[in-house]
XYZ file of C-alpha atoms in Angstrom:
624
model
C -7.848 -6.380 23.375
C -4.378 -6.972 21.858
C -1.880 -7.629 24.666
C 1.408 -6.227 23.308
C 3.547 -7.476 26.184
C 2.216 -11.004 25.843
C 2.398 -11.056 22.022
C 5.967 -9.690 21.941
C 7.076 -12.570 24.171
C 5.641 -15.075 21.681
C 7.623 -13.777 18.691
C 9.850 -16.532 17.240
C 13.559 -15.940 16.580
C 13.070 -16.900 12.912
C 13.039 -15.098 9.564
C 9.703 -13.819 8.309
C 7.433 -10.891 7.549
C 5.600 -8.737 10.093
C 2.447 -6.688 9.465
C 1.504 -3.653 11.562
C -2.216 -2.765 11.716
C -4.159 0.191 13.158
C -7.374 0.169 15.206
C -9.462 -0.192 12.009
C -7.354 -3.235 11.001
C -5.826 -1.276 8.118
C -2.267 -2.327 7.276
C 0.148 0.473 8.231
C 3.437 -1.207 7.429
C 4.885 -4.462 6.111
C 8.481 -5.375 6.940
C 10.857 -8.325 6.749
C 13.214 -9.640 9.401
C 16.030 -12.146 9.769
C 14.887 -12.471 13.387
C 11.227 -11.581 14.003
C 11.694 -11.602 17.779
C 14.369 -8.902 17.737
C 13.038 -6.797 14.857
C 9.411 -6.411 15.946
C 10.339 -5.785 19.580
C 12.619 -2.938 18.481
C 9.591 -0.872 17.392
C 8.325 -0.755 20.962
C 11.575 0.373 22.560
C 12.682 3.989 22.751
C 15.261 4.429 19.992
C 16.646 7.850 19.155
C 17.136 8.942 15.577
C 14.754 6.581 13.780
C 12.763 9.481 12.312
C 9.368 11.115 12.866
C 7.662 8.932 10.236
C 8.356 5.706 12.143
C 7.561 7.363 15.497
C 4.181 8.462 14.128
C 3.497 5.001 12.732
C 4.295 3.301 16.041
C 1.704 5.442 17.889
C -0.988 4.104 15.520
C -0.206 0.389 15.880
C -3.146 -1.453 17.444
C -1.874 -4.959 16.733
C 0.659 -6.864 14.660
C 0.855 -10.255 13.001
C 3.628 -12.222 11.326
C 4.331 -15.012 8.829
C 7.372 -17.221 9.419
C 9.495 -18.142 6.370
C 12.411 -20.519 5.856
C 14.899 -17.881 4.714
C 15.547 -14.169 4.529
C 15.095 -14.361 0.754
C 11.581 -15.749 1.153
C 10.815 -13.006 3.661
C 12.025 -10.394 1.185
C 9.887 -11.715 -1.679
C 6.800 -12.118 0.544
C 7.306 -8.587 1.878
C 7.347 -7.317 -1.692
C 4.149 -9.206 -2.606
C 2.278 -7.890 0.445
C 3.412 -4.297 -0.151
C 2.216 -4.415 -3.761
C -1.094 -5.977 -2.735
C -1.893 -3.563 0.126
C 0.090 -0.321 -0.539
C 0.630 0.358 3.194
C 0.718 4.000 4.259
C 4.204 3.900 5.810
C 5.997 1.749 3.222
C 8.031 3.356 0.482
C 6.134 2.286 -2.623
C 7.758 1.390 -5.936
C 5.387 2.017 -8.851
C 7.337 -0.168 -11.295
C 6.106 -3.757 -10.971
C 9.232 -5.355 -12.447
C 11.056 -5.772 -9.182
C 12.684 -9.202 -9.335
C 14.509 -10.971 -12.169
C 13.678 -14.444 -13.488
C 15.610 -16.966 -15.566
C 13.628 -17.865 -18.679
C 14.218 -21.065 -20.678
C 12.491 -20.856 -24.079
C 11.279 -24.456 -24.265
C 8.886 -23.522 -27.062
C 11.836 -23.196 -29.437
C 13.516 -26.101 -31.258
C 16.860 -24.890 -29.905
C 15.960 -23.262 -26.549
C 17.860 -20.363 -24.988
C 18.454 -19.381 -21.364
C 17.534 -15.715 -20.958
C 17.210 -12.957 -18.356
C 13.613 -11.716 -17.854
C 11.729 -9.367 -15.564
C 8.335 -10.560 -16.783
C 6.550 -13.887 -16.482
C 4.284 -14.573 -19.437
C 1.900 -17.427 -20.095
C 3.906 -18.962 -22.941
C 5.738 -22.227 -23.561
C 8.822 -21.040 -21.696
C 9.808 -22.225 -18.220
C 10.574 -19.548 -15.629
C 12.760 -19.821 -12.535
C 12.758 -17.283 -9.727
C 12.195 -14.634 -8.712
C 15.722 -13.898 -7.508
C 16.933 -10.931 -5.524
C 20.181 -10.276 -7.393
C 20.085 -9.346 -11.076
C 23.894 -9.626 -11.238
C 23.815 -13.166 -9.843
C 21.152 -14.145 -12.399
C 23.190 -12.733 -15.304
C 26.345 -14.470 -14.068
C 24.471 -17.771 -13.757
C 23.016 -17.478 -17.271
C 26.484 -16.753 -18.620
C 27.866 -19.756 -16.740
C 25.141 -22.090 -18.062
C 25.696 -20.887 -21.621
C 29.445 -21.565 -21.321
C 29.130 -24.899 -19.514
C 26.591 -26.396 -21.902
C 27.617 -24.495 -25.037
C 24.150 -22.943 -25.493
C 23.260 -20.379 -28.126
C 22.579 -16.735 -27.194
C 21.489 -15.443 -30.631
C 17.893 -14.741 -31.621
C 17.958 -16.570 -34.959
C 14.895 -18.603 -35.922
C 16.088 -22.200 -35.881
C 15.869 -24.592 -37.651
C 14.456 -22.297 -40.375
C 17.618 -20.148 -40.586
C 20.217 -22.959 -40.316
C 23.135 -22.219 -42.654
C 21.810 -18.861 -43.886
C 24.431 -16.763 -42.045
C 27.958 -17.316 -40.804
C 28.375 -18.419 -37.167
C 28.849 -15.631 -34.623
C 31.912 -14.835 -32.515
C 30.824 -17.189 -29.701
C 31.464 -20.174 -31.989
C 34.960 -18.950 -32.866
C 35.922 -18.518 -29.176
C 34.526 -22.003 -28.406
C 31.518 -20.871 -26.352
C 28.824 -22.178 -28.738
C 28.666 -25.261 -30.969
C 26.792 -23.300 -33.653
C 23.425 -25.030 -33.980
C 22.806 -22.225 -36.530
C 25.138 -24.160 -38.874
C 23.701 -27.578 -38.060
C 26.905 -28.585 -36.213
C 24.884 -30.000 -33.313
C 21.709 -32.080 -33.648
C 18.425 -31.024 -32.068
C 18.472 -34.146 -29.851
C 21.984 -33.478 -28.568
C 21.176 -29.801 -27.960
C 18.025 -30.807 -26.052
C 20.121 -33.009 -23.792
C 22.285 -30.011 -22.905
C 19.168 -27.939 -22.133
C 17.939 -30.776 -19.897
C 21.220 -30.601 -17.973
C 20.786 -26.828 -17.571
C 17.216 -27.405 -16.348
C 18.525 -29.989 -13.880
C 20.784 -27.294 -12.472
C 17.943 -24.750 -12.281
C 15.714 -27.350 -10.620
C 18.167 -27.574 -7.742
C 20.995 -29.916 -8.639
C 23.737 -27.351 -7.992
C 26.282 -29.492 -6.178
C 28.219 -30.745 -9.210
C 28.727 -27.243 -10.601
C 29.516 -25.744 -7.208
C 32.138 -28.407 -6.495
C 33.658 -27.878 -9.938
C 33.867 -24.090 -9.463
C 35.291 -24.489 -5.968
C 38.015 -26.832 -7.272
C 38.902 -24.442 -10.119
C 39.061 -21.535 -7.665
C 41.410 -23.458 -5.359
C 43.592 -24.671 -8.261
C 43.929 -21.142 -9.651
C 44.779 -19.826 -6.194
C 47.456 -22.492 -5.639
C 49.028 -21.617 -9.002
C 48.927 -17.952 -7.947
C 46.580 -17.082 -10.825
C 44.623 -14.756 -8.588
C 42.557 -13.046 -11.297
C 41.279 -16.452 -12.420
C 40.627 -17.423 -8.795
C 38.599 -14.234 -8.222
C 36.594 -14.935 -11.389
C 35.741 -18.474 -10.191
C 34.992 -17.167 -6.695
C 32.500 -14.610 -8.091
C 30.858 -17.289 -10.247
C 30.675 -19.594 -7.215
C 28.955 -16.863 -5.146
C 26.531 -16.099 -7.987
C 25.523 -19.763 -8.266
C 25.136 -19.934 -4.451
C 22.875 -16.864 -4.576
C 20.688 -18.339 -7.318
C 20.659 -21.732 -5.592
C 18.997 -20.312 -2.487
C 15.532 -21.753 -2.898
C 12.453 -19.683 -2.287
C 8.834 -20.607 -2.713
C 6.915 -17.399 -2.102
C 6.312 -16.712 -5.792
C 5.322 -19.347 -8.340
C 6.090 -18.653 -11.980
C 2.962 -20.423 -13.257
C 0.950 -17.311 -12.313
C -2.068 -19.314 -11.115
C -4.509 -18.708 -8.254
C -4.212 -21.346 -5.554
C -4.789 -21.858 -1.838
C -2.179 -23.731 0.214
C -3.825 -25.597 3.113
C -2.047 -27.262 6.034
C -2.840 -27.847 9.686
C -1.392 -28.602 13.087
C -3.256 -30.661 15.697
C -2.997 -31.617 19.344
C -5.245 -33.699 21.606
C -8.234 -31.350 21.499
C -7.669 -28.605 18.919
C -6.527 -27.984 15.368
C -5.417 -24.875 13.524
C -5.711 -24.785 9.743
C -3.452 -22.315 7.945
C -4.408 -21.114 4.455
C -1.894 -19.287 2.252
C -3.585 -17.311 -0.525
C -1.616 -17.287 -3.800
C -2.989 -14.951 -6.454
C -1.417 -14.568 -9.900
C 1.417 -16.733 -8.654
C 2.211 -14.538 -5.629
C 1.640 -15.284 -1.973
C -0.359 -12.240 -0.879
C -1.598 -13.213 2.580
C -2.774 -15.910 4.938
C -5.415 -16.668 7.528
C -5.682 -19.289 10.228
C -8.842 -21.059 11.376
C -9.483 -22.860 14.659
C -11.191 -26.253 14.491
C -12.792 -27.909 17.516
C -14.061 -31.436 18.309
C -11.003 -33.002 16.678
C -10.071 -35.610 19.286
C -9.790 -39.070 17.697
C -10.115 -37.487 14.235
C -7.343 -37.898 11.656
C -5.633 -34.984 9.896
C -7.139 -36.137 6.608
C -10.662 -35.989 8.051
C -10.065 -32.509 9.501
C -8.753 -31.283 6.120
C -11.769 -32.769 4.352
C -14.224 -31.127 6.769
C -12.411 -27.793 6.586
C -12.503 -27.700 2.769
C -16.182 -28.625 2.760
C -17.149 -25.961 5.327
C -14.778 -23.153 4.319
C -15.432 -23.213 0.570
C -19.188 -23.473 1.050
C -19.146 -19.843 2.214
C -16.183 -18.145 0.536
C -17.032 -15.935 -2.468
C -13.824 -16.751 -4.405
C -12.555 -20.190 -5.361
C -9.045 -20.610 -6.780
C -8.181 -22.995 -9.588
C -6.124 -25.219 -7.305
C -6.006 -26.332 -3.670
C -2.694 -27.732 -2.463
C -3.164 -29.765 0.700
C -0.973 -31.504 3.255
C -2.007 -35.115 2.703
C -4.378 -37.369 0.778
C -8.051 -37.154 1.769
C -11.068 -39.263 0.923
C -13.561 -38.342 -1.789
C -11.169 -35.974 -3.594
C -13.043 -36.502 -6.895
C -16.394 -35.632 -5.278
C -14.948 -32.532 -3.594
C -13.314 -31.442 -6.879
C -16.626 -31.837 -8.711
C -18.487 -29.812 -6.051
C -15.853 -27.058 -6.019
C -15.793 -26.963 -9.839
C -19.559 -26.483 -9.936
C -19.295 -23.625 -7.425
C -16.454 -21.954 -9.345
C -17.915 -22.502 -12.806
C -14.671 -24.101 -14.059
C -12.368 -26.953 -13.103
C -10.843 -26.958 -9.601
C -7.998 -29.328 -8.723
C -7.030 -30.676 -5.280
C -3.392 -31.768 -5.185
C -0.976 -33.170 -2.623
C 2.527 -32.037 -3.693
C 5.199 -34.661 -3.044
C 8.399 -32.740 -3.816
C 9.869 -29.444 -4.877
C 8.767 -25.888 -4.170
C 5.076 -26.704 -3.782
C 5.760 -29.280 -1.064
C 7.989 -26.768 0.743
C 5.185 -24.178 0.615
C 2.766 -26.659 2.223
C 5.406 -27.357 4.897
C 5.742 -23.621 5.514
C 1.963 -23.337 5.985
C 2.084 -26.276 8.421
C 4.892 -24.704 10.474
C 2.917 -21.440 10.724
C -0.166 -23.408 11.793
C 1.889 -25.081 14.530
C 3.101 -21.678 15.747
C -0.471 -20.438 16.031
C -1.623 -23.604 17.757
C 1.149 -23.651 20.365
C 1.537 -19.928 21.048
C -1.932 -18.514 20.438
C -4.112 -21.337 21.698
C -5.219 -19.570 24.859
C -5.780 -16.315 22.996
C -7.945 -18.048 20.393
C -10.005 -19.722 23.093
C -10.495 -16.428 24.934
C -11.608 -14.741 21.716
C -13.998 -17.575 20.915
C -15.360 -17.349 24.456
C -16.024 -13.618 23.949
C -17.754 -14.209 20.628
C -19.017 -17.661 19.653
C -19.066 -18.871 23.245
C -21.064 -15.820 24.328
C -23.539 -16.309 21.475
C -23.974 -19.947 22.489
C -24.661 -18.874 26.100
C -27.400 -16.492 24.925
C -28.915 -19.159 22.651
C -28.979 -21.648 25.553
C -30.504 -19.064 27.906
C -33.311 -18.312 25.415
C -33.712 -21.965 24.301
C -32.925 -21.044 20.710
C -31.383 -23.614 18.391
C -28.845 -21.445 16.620
C -27.945 -17.746 16.561
C -25.680 -16.425 13.826
C -26.817 -12.840 13.279
C -28.137 -10.418 15.892
C -29.498 -6.932 15.236
C -30.031 -4.250 17.881
C -31.868 -0.930 17.561
C -31.818 2.310 19.508
C -33.516 5.727 19.299
C -31.828 9.051 20.059
C -33.297 12.543 20.412
C -33.225 15.622 22.618
C -36.778 16.642 23.499
C -37.940 15.292 20.174
C -35.383 17.290 18.164
C -33.971 15.354 15.185
C -35.286 11.878 16.090
C -32.907 9.240 14.748
C -32.623 5.466 14.927
C -29.645 3.149 14.752
C -29.276 -0.474 13.711
C -26.133 -2.391 14.646
C -25.311 -5.921 13.525
C -23.294 -8.656 15.252
C -22.446 -11.888 13.448
C -20.822 -14.769 15.337
C -20.490 -12.413 18.295
C -18.508 -9.750 16.391
C -19.518 -6.344 15.046
C -20.329 -6.323 11.331
C -19.964 -2.594 10.733
C -20.619 -2.818 6.994
C -24.238 -3.771 7.819
C -24.868 -0.944 10.318
C -27.657 1.431 9.258
C -28.884 4.911 10.305
C -32.487 6.097 10.153
C -33.671 9.705 10.221
C -37.227 9.586 11.598
C -39.741 10.895 9.042
C -43.204 10.365 10.544
C -42.807 11.195 14.248
C -42.643 14.707 15.711
C -41.732 14.971 19.368
C -40.223 12.564 21.885
C -42.137 9.321 21.230
C -39.594 6.480 21.332
C -42.175 3.737 20.715
C -43.510 5.408 17.562
C -39.953 6.094 16.378
C -38.971 2.479 16.960
C -41.999 1.247 15.068
C -41.050 3.412 12.071
C -37.430 2.237 12.121
C -38.307 -1.469 12.350
C -41.016 -1.171 9.697
C -38.654 0.566 7.291
C -35.851 -1.911 7.976
C -37.903 -5.067 7.328
C -40.082 -3.664 4.522
C -36.913 -2.616 2.731
C -35.489 -6.124 3.216
C -38.630 -7.804 1.850
C -38.780 -5.467 -1.165
C -35.091 -5.978 -1.887
C -35.430 -9.769 -1.655
C -38.380 -9.708 -4.076
C -36.426 -7.550 -6.528
C -33.457 -9.911 -6.400
C -35.756 -12.899 -6.970
C -37.184 -11.200 -10.060
C -33.665 -10.598 -11.371
C -32.677 -14.172 -10.398
C -29.845 -12.839 -8.258
C -28.547 -14.341 -5.040
C -29.898 -12.732 -1.848
C -26.318 -12.050 -0.673
C -26.198 -9.094 -3.079
C -28.795 -7.217 -1.033
C -27.804 -5.061 1.928
C -31.119 -5.529 3.813
C -32.073 -9.054 2.727
C -30.256 -10.809 5.590
C -32.698 -11.043 8.502
C -31.497 -11.615 12.079
C -31.793 -14.829 14.054
C -32.434 -12.662 17.120
C -33.736 -9.097 17.411
C -32.457 -7.184 20.451
C -34.411 -4.184 21.732
C -32.911 -1.533 24.000
C -35.587 -1.845 26.651
C -38.110 -4.196 28.190
C -41.713 -5.212 27.552
C -42.805 -2.050 25.713
C -40.027 -2.106 23.115
C -40.384 -5.874 22.612
C -44.139 -5.565 21.991
C -43.551 -2.836 19.393
C -41.114 -5.128 17.569
C -43.491 -8.110 17.757
C -46.305 -5.951 16.363
C -44.196 -4.890 13.362
C -43.066 -8.464 12.670
C -46.649 -9.753 12.905
C -47.879 -7.120 10.432
C -45.125 -8.123 7.994
C -45.691 -11.858 8.649
C -42.126 -12.436 9.826
C -41.135 -14.954 12.493
C -38.049 -13.637 14.285
C -37.334 -14.055 18.010
C -37.354 -10.715 19.886
C -35.528 -10.135 23.143
C -35.469 -7.022 25.349
C -32.347 -5.853 27.170
C -33.811 -4.819 30.535
C -31.985 -2.184 32.612
C -31.995 -1.505 36.338
C -32.432 1.909 38.017
C -28.783 2.728 37.327
C -29.295 2.133 33.588
C -27.291 -1.109 33.675
C -28.485 -4.311 31.990
C -29.923 -6.646 34.592
C -31.597 -9.314 32.435
C -33.336 -10.284 29.212
C -37.073 -10.017 28.507
C -38.190 -12.904 26.303
C -41.567 -14.600 25.756
C -43.187 -12.354 28.405
C -40.660 -13.422 31.054
C -37.696 -11.543 32.460
C -34.728 -13.923 32.493
C -31.880 -13.098 34.891
C -28.360 -13.328 33.447
C -25.052 -13.861 35.233
C -23.236 -10.494 35.205
C -19.862 -12.235 35.045
C -20.705 -14.420 32.046
C -19.443 -13.837 28.499
C -23.047 -13.774 27.296
C -23.810 -10.833 29.608
C -20.674 -9.008 28.421
C -21.689 -9.495 24.787
C -25.219 -8.178 25.461
C -23.664 -5.107 27.125
C -21.324 -4.560 24.161
C -24.238 -4.749 21.732
C -26.333 -2.375 23.819
C -23.475 0.136 24.146
C -22.713 -0.079 20.425
C -26.339 0.601 19.410
C -26.453 3.552 21.787
C -23.077 4.921 20.604
C -24.041 4.654 16.932
C -27.370 6.455 17.476
C -25.801 9.233 19.582
C -23.016 9.737 17.010
C -25.544 10.137 14.194
C -27.700 12.469 16.244
C -24.693 14.596 17.179
C -23.672 14.989 13.530
C -27.193 16.099 12.563
C -27.348 18.564 15.479
C -24.015 20.046 14.498
C -25.056 20.495 10.865
C -28.415 22.038 11.813
C -26.751 24.395 14.267
C -24.176 25.515 11.705
C -26.824 25.963 9.042
C -29.115 28.154 11.176
C -26.244 30.361 12.376
C -24.721 30.832 8.916
C -28.031 32.010 7.471
C -27.531 35.295 9.350
C -24.066 36.141 7.925
C -23.953 38.643 5.018
C -22.427 37.190 1.839
C -22.928 33.544 2.847
C -25.391 31.841 0.535
C -26.174 28.165 0.023
C -22.954 27.177 -1.828
C -20.671 28.980 0.667
C -22.622 27.547 3.592
C -22.083 24.026 2.218
C -18.381 24.718 1.713
C -18.051 25.842 5.341
C -19.979 22.832 6.610
C -17.759 20.479 4.616
C -14.578 22.138 5.882
C -15.419 22.417 9.595
C -16.734 19.624 11.824
C -18.623 21.896 14.233
C -19.713 25.459 14.938
C -17.034 25.657 17.662
C -14.286 24.837 15.166
C -15.586 27.474 12.769
C -15.835 30.093 15.524
C -12.192 29.662 16.509
C -10.905 29.929 12.900
C -8.887 33.002 11.863
C -9.619 35.134 8.781
C -6.683 33.477 7.003
C -7.982 29.971 7.789
C -11.460 30.883 6.575
C -10.042 32.387 3.361
C -8.191 29.128 2.618
C -11.540 27.626 1.598
C -11.729 28.099 -2.216
C -15.368 29.302 -2.195
C -14.710 31.936 0.528
C -13.062 35.187 -0.670
C -11.166 37.299 1.880
C -14.002 39.850 2.053
C -16.508 37.161 3.097
C -13.961 35.577 5.445
C -13.735 38.913 7.285
C -17.578 39.080 7.482
C -17.701 35.572 8.994
C -14.920 36.333 11.470
C -16.567 39.645 12.480
C -19.926 37.906 12.924
C -18.529 35.320 15.340
C -16.345 37.774 17.272
C -18.689 40.738 17.629
C -20.397 41.071 21.018
C -23.377 38.795 21.485
C -22.759 36.804 18.292
C -21.663 33.243 17.792
C -22.126 32.284 21.444
């Protein structure tokens, strides 16, 4: 459970991006802040006049997370990347993708130009940015062109040298006219190199020069000149503010850094896709005492990328590790093309690794107890169960339940827990086909038979097509099968597994007279379990989830059957109108309380039929 009061206290007073999520973990809103501590806390205080949209959003927040950045500019660019990637419900969305300007240096030309661009292409040009101020970028380009006497025309040089007269810029001494051959290619290149030096971060010389000119003009009371130099100075300062959230090379890469203490380590991974930082995850590593950072990084890369479906072209890591060539070869084979592992030593890439490391340290120091509690609830609980049953390793558990009312609409449910957490995408529902009446054992046998036969058939089909088993929805078999009951349910499961020649441990969740779990039935023995242990709590959660999922499915079928049988008696309601009503209303009660106008809003229901439906439900003795 997310503890808002505790998490709000941990917020750092630093710039960054915050992400609000709902109970389904869907991103509701992405925002930036100069001070995360103050900004995020403000959402949970009563503030008048902030609008119904924000008030509605706040009621849906189930948890929040944040990424710390080094500047407000970085927070702004990261916010933009995350909004574009996730399209959150409560963010104002800009459909045009050309949000931030870049400075483009056309290094593919013999006489390069410095240009304004809102696109980054894979060409021979070098791109700098993105920047947040288009005006500042234009001013800086103009300044560079004047300082280094660079051309601004689009003539094809050297092919067109001497073909046309020089432009106005040459006559006002702002260009040395390479179009006339007045400056050699080597000398021009040297000027471009100086401009690149500026764009790479060596701003001090130019800033000092502009500051001196501004002061000189002011002292001589040439205030218009002073204002001009002041504006240029501010533009250069704006462009000089480094940010590392977007990389103009447009590549896919993962940035990996970690923080360690005596017993634990947190690895932070920043995911850069198409040159944009779109998200991050942190991972807790244990058994790290007396282990170097390099060894932890090596082990993390080996374990993490053995299971992840996507591999980027490049991994940027915090420090040198052993066997880089072997790891690169292994990763390249998995990806199907070359993967590089690099340790950046300077510039933007090094700063991005440092940013990942600082976020890892935040998680380690402020969330350590929370992480341990969560692991206790999940992995720790699974380990307890494995120890109790003398099983070597449990990764996936499946639990089944049957629901019916006096044999009406028998249904079965299958819920899946992996590493102690629900894996809802693998849940399955079964409508019983072969059993009439309230026979839970027969129903369970059908459900288990269908589940495992389907898995075996799917696995065989994938083998024939030479496809990986991960592409099948039923091919993953559990390491432990949990039955909602004792000896009888366990024996049914064992019988099905024996018939299908499958070897899977089966455990019963035995209840007491008050329908509460009291122990586990395994290998013909009832094993008591500590009611205060995390293992017991996990077993209870699994049992409750299987029961909830079965009841929910049964309720939906009952509702549909009830609606269908009642609607058959209404004049003017045939199959297509009955389906339209069933799609529109969740239950017979909802339909009964609808007015004629609400019924007529359904496209397939004309007003005449709406009146018939209303009259049917509101006449004496009907619809009750």
